[in-house]
CSV table of C-alpha atoms in Angstrom, one decimal:
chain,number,residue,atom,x,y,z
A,1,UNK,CA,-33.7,-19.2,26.2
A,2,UNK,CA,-32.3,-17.8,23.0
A,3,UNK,CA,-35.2,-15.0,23.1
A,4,UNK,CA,-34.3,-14.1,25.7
A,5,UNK,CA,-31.1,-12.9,25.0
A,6,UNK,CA,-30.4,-9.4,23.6
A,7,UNK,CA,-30.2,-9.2,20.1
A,8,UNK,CA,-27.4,-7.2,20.3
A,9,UNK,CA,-25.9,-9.4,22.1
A,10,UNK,CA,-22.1,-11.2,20.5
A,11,UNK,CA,-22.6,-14.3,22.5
A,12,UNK,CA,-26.5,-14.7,21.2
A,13,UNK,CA,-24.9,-14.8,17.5
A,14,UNK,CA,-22.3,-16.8,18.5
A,15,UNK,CA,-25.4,-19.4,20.2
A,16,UNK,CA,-27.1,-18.9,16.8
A,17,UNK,CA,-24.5,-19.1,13.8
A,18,UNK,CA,-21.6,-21.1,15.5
A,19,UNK,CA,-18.5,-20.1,14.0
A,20,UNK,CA,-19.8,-18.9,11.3
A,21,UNK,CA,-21.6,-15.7,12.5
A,22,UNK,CA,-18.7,-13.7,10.9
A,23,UNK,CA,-19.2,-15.1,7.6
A,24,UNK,CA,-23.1,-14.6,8.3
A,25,UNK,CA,-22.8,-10.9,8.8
A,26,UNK,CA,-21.0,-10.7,6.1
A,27,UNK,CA,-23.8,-12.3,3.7
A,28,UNK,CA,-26.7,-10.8,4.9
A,29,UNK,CA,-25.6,-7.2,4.7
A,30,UNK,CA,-24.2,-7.6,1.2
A,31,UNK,CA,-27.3,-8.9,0.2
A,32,UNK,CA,-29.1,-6.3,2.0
A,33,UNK,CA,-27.3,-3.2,0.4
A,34,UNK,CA,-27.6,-5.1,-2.7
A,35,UNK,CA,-31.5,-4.8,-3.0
A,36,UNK,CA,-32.1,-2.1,-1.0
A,37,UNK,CA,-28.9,0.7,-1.7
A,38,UNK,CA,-30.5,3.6,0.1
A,39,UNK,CA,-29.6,1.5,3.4
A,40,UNK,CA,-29.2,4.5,6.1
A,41,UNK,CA,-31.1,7.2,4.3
A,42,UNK,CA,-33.3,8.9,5.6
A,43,UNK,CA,-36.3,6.5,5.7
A,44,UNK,CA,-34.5,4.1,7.5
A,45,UNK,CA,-34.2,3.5,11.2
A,46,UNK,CA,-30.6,4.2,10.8
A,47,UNK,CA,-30.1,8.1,9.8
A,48,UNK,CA,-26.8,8.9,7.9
A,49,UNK,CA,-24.4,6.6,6.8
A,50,UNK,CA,-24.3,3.2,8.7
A,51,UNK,CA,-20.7,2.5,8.9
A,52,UNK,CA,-20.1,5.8,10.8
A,53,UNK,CA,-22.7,4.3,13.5
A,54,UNK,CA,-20.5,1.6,14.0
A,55,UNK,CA,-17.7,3.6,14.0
A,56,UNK,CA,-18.2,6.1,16.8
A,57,UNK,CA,-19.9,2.6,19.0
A,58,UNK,CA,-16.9,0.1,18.3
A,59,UNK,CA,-18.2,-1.7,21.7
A,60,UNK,CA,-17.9,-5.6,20.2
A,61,UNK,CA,-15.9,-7.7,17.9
A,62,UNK,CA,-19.0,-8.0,16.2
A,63,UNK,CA,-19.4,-4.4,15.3
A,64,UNK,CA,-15.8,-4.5,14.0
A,65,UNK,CA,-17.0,-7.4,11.5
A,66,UNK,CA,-20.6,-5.7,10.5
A,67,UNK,CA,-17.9,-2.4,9.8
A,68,UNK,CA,-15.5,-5.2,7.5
A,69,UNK,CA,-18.5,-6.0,5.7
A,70,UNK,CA,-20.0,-2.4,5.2
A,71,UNK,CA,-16.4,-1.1,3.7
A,72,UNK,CA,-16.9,-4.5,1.7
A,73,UNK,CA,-20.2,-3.0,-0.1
A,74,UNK,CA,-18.7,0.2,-0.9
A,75,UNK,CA,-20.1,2.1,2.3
A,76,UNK,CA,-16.9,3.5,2.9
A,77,UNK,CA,-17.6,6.6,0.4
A,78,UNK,CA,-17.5,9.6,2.8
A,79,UNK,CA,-20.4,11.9,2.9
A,80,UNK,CA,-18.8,14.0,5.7
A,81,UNK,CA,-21.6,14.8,8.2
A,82,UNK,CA,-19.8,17.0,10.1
A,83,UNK,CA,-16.5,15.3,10.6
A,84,UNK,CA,-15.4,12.1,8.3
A,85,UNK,CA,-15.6,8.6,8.5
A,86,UNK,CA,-12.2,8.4,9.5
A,87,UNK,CA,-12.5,11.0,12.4
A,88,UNK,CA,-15.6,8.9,13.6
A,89,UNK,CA,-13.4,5.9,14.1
A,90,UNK,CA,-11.0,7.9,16.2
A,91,UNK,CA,-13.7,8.6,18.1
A,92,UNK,CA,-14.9,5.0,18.4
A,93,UNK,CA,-11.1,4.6,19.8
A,94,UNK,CA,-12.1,6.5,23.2
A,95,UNK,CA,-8.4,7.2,23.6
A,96,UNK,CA,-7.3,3.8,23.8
A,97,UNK,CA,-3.7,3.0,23.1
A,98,UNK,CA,-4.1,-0.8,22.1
A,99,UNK,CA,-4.1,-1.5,18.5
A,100,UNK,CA,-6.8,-4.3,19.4
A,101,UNK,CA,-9.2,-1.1,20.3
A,102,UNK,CA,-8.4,1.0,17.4
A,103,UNK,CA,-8.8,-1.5,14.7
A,104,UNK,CA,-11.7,0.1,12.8
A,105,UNK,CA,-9.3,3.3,12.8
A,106,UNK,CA,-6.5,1.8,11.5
A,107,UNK,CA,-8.7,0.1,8.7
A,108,UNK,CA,-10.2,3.3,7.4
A,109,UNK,CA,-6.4,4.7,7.1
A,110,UNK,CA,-5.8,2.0,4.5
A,111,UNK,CA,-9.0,2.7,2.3
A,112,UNK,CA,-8.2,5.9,0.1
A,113,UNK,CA,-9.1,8.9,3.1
A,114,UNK,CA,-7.8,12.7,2.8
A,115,UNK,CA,-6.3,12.3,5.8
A,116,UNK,CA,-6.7,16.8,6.0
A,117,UNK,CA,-10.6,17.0,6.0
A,118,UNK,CA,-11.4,18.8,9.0
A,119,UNK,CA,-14.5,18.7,10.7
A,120,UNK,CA,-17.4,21.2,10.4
A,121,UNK,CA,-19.3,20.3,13.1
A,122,UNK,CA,-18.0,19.1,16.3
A,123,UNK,CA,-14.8,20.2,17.0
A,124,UNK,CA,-14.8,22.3,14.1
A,125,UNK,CA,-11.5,22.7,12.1
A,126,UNK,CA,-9.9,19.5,13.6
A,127,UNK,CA,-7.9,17.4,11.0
A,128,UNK,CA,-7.6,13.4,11.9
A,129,UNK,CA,-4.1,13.9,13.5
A,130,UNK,CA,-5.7,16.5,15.6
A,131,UNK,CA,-8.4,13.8,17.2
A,132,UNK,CA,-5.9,11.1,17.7
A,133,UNK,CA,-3.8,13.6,19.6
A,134,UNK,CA,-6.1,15.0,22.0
A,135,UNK,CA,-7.6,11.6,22.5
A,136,UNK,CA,-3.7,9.9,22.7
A,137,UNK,CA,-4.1,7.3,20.3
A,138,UNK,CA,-1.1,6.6,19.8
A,139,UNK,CA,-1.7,3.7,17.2
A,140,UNK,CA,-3.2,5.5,14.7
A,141,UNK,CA,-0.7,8.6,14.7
A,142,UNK,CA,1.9,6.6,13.9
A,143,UNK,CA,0.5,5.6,11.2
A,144,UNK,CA,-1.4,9.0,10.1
A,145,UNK,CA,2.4,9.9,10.4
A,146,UNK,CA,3.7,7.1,8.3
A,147,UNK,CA,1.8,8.5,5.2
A,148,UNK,CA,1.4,12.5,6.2
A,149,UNK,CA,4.2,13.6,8.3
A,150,UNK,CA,4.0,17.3,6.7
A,151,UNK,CA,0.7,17.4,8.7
A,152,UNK,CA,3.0,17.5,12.5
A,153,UNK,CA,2.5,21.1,12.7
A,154,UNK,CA,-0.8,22.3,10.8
A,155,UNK,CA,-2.4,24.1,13.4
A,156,UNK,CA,-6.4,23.7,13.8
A,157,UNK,CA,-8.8,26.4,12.3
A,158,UNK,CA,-10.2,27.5,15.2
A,159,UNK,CA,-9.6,30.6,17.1
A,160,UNK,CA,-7.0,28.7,19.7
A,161,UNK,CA,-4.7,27.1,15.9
A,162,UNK,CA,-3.6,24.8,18.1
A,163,UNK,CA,-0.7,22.2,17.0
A,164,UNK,CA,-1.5,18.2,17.4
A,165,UNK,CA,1.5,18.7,20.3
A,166,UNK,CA,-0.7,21.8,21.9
A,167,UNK,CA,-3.5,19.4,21.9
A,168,UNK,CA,-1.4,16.4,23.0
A,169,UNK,CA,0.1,18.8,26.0
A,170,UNK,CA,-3.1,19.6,26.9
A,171,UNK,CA,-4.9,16.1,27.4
A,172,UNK,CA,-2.0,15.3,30.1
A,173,UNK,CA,-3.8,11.5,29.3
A,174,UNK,CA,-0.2,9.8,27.2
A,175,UNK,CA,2.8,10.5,27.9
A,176,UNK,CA,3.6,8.4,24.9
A,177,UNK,CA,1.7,10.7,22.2
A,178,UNK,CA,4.0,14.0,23.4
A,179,UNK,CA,7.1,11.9,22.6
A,180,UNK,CA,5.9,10.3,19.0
A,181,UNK,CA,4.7,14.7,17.9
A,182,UNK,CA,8.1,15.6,19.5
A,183,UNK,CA,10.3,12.3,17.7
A,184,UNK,CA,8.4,12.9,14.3
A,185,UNK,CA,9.2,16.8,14.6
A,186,UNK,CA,6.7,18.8,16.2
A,187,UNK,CA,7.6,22.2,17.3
A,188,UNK,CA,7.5,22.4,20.9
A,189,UNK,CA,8.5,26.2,20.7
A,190,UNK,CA,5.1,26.8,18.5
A,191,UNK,CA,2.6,29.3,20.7
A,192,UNK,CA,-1.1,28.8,20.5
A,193,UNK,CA,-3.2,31.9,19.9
A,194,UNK,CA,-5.9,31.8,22.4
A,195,UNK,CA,-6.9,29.0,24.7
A,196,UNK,CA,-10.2,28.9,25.4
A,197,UNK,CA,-10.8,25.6,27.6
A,198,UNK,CA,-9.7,24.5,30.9
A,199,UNK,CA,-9.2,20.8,32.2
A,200,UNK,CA,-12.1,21.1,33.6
A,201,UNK,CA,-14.4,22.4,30.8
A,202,UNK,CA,-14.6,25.9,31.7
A,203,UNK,CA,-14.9,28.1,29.0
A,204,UNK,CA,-12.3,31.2,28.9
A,205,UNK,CA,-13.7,33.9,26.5
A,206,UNK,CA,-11.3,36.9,27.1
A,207,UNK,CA,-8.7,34.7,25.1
A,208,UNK,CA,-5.9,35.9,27.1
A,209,UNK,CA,-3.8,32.7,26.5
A,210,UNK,CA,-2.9,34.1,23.3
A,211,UNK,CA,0.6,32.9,23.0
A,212,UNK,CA,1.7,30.2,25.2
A,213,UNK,CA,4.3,27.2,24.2
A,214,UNK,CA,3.1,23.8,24.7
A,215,UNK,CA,5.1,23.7,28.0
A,216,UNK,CA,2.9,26.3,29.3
A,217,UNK,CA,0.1,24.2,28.6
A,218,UNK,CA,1.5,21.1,30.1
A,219,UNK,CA,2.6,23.2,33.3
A,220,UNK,CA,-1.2,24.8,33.6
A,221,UNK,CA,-2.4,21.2,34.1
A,222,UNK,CA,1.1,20.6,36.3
A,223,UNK,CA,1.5,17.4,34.2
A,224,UNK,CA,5.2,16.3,35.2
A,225,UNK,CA,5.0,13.6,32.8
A,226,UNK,CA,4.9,15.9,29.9
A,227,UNK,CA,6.9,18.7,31.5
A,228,UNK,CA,9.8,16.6,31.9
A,229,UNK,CA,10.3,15.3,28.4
A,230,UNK,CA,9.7,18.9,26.8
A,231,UNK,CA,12.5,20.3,29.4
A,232,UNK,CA,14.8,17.2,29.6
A,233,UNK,CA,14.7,15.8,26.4
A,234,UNK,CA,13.7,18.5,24.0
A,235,UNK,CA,15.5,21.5,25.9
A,236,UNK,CA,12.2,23.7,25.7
A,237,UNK,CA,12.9,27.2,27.1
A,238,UNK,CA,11.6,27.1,30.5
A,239,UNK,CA,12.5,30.9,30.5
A,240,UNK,CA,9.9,31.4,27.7
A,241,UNK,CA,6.7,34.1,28.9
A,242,UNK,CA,3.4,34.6,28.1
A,243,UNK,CA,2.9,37.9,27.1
A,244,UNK,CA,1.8,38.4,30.4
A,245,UNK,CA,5.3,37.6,31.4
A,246,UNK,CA,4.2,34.1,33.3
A,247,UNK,CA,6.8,31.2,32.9
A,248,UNK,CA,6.2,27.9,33.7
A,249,UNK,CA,7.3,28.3,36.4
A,250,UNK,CA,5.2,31.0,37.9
A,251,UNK,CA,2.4,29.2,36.1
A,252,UNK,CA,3.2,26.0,38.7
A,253,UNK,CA,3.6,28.0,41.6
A,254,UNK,CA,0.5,29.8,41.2
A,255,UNK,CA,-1.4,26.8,40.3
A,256,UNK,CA,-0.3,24.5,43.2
A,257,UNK,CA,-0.3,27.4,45.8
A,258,UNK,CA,-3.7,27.6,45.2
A,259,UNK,CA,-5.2,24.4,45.8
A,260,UNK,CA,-5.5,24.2,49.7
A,261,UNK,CA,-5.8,20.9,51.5
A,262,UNK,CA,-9.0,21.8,53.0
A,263,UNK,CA,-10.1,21.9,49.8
A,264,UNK,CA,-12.6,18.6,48.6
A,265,UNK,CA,-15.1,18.3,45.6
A,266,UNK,CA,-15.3,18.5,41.8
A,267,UNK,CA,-17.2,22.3,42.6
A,268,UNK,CA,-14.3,23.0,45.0
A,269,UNK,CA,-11.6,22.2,42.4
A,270,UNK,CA,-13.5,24.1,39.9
A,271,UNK,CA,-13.1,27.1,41.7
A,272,UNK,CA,-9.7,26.8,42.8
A,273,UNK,CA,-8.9,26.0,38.9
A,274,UNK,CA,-10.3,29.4,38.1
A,275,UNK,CA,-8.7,31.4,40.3
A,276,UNK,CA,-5.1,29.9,40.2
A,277,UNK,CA,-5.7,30.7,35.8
A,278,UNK,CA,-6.3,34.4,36.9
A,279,UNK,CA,-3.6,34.4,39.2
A,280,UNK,CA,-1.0,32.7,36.7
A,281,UNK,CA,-2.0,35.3,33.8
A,282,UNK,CA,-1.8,38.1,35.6
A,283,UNK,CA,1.7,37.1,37.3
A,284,UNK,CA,4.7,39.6,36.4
């Protein structure tokens, strides 16, 4: 019955080491990476560094606990393929808000991390504030925050320089990670220099966004949420324009009058989303 079960699997560990699985993870991957160091090189099964494979899964307790024991062994050493090991933990977050989730994320803040590497591969330029702000995990911002608040308004190196609070505006997905940029200090009145994605993933190349406040984003995606703290509680100038000379208001209207009730589909929405972008750039 055992054999049966997935390897994988936490309850088959749990069937086979009792309470003592933790404490058997523990053991057998020190004593692993003790005779064999070059665990996750490039002749093993595992390319890269292991613990960023666990970091960017996060699916069980037990992968939280194999992660305890790499950092244990020294694994934590970052060798920064493409973003670090701290950004791959974000990642393994999927946005969540509960501590519980981000546990991995929060651990790799406390081991000695330069919090400003940016990534060179995916999402290139992005800093670790700018993952957990786009992704609205709230847990591990306050904390980034706790140790680097300077790091509020660094922009990312990327044609857009977006702010963690562009990016935050953007998502639409918390609410709660708009007011912790905006109650740490982030500039709300800061303009982005070229947005070049939509909600929906489509790719804007003439860069004509080139100067838009955050409440410009957060009124493209008509995220009232969002809108209303930036106006309400942090007075943002809802008479600010694009250099197109498109409020947020215009940007609204054009975006909701666009959207007919006829309309039904993701390729439908797609195409209203296009169109109503046009319409809200080219507004006087």
């Amino acid at each position: 019955m055992l054999l049966a079960l997935n390897s994988s699997n936490p309850f088959r560990r749990l069937l086979l080491h009792g309470k003592n699985y933790v404490s058997e993870i523990e053991r057998t991957i020190t004593l692993l990476t003790s005779t064999y160091s070059s665990v996750g090189a490039g002749n093993s099964l595992i390319k890269g560094n292991p613990l960023r494979n666990i970091l960017i899964h996060n699916f069980s307790d037990s992968d939280y606990y194999i992660a305890k024991a790499l950092v244990a062994v020294g694994t934590y050493k970052d060798d920064n393929e493409g973003w670090t090991l701290l950004q791959s933990a974000i990642l393994g977050c999927r946005g969540s808000p509960l501590s519980s989730v981000c546990r991995m994320a929060l651990d790799m803040i406390d081991i000695s991390q330069d919090f400003r590497l940016r990534s060179t591969d995916y999402k290139k330029g992005w800093m670790a504030l700018h993952w957990v702000a786009a992704g609205g995990t709230v847990p591990v911002a306050k904390m980034l925050l706790q140790i680097d608040l300077d790091s509020i308004n660094v922009r990312t190196q990327e044609e857009e320089e977006r702010t963690p609070l562009h990016l935050a505006a953007e998502a639409g997905k918390s609410i709660a990670m708009v007011k912790l940029l905006l109650d740490r200090g982030a500039d709300a009145s800061l303009t982005t220099s070229g947005l070049k994605l939509t909600p929906l993933g489509t790719f804007i190349s003439n860069g004509r966004t080139r100067g838009w406040t955050p409440l410009h984003l957060a009124s493209y995606f008509i995220d009232y949420t969002t809108i209303r703290v930036l106006v309400e509680e942090m007075n943002a100038d809802v008479r600010a324009q694009t250099p197109n000379n498109a409020t947020a208001f215009d940007i609204v209207m054009e975006r909701a009058r666009r959207f007919p009730d006829s309309l039904r589909g993701a390729d439908s929405f797609a195409r209203w989303s296009r169109q109503a972008y046009r319409s809200a750039l080219s507004c006087n």
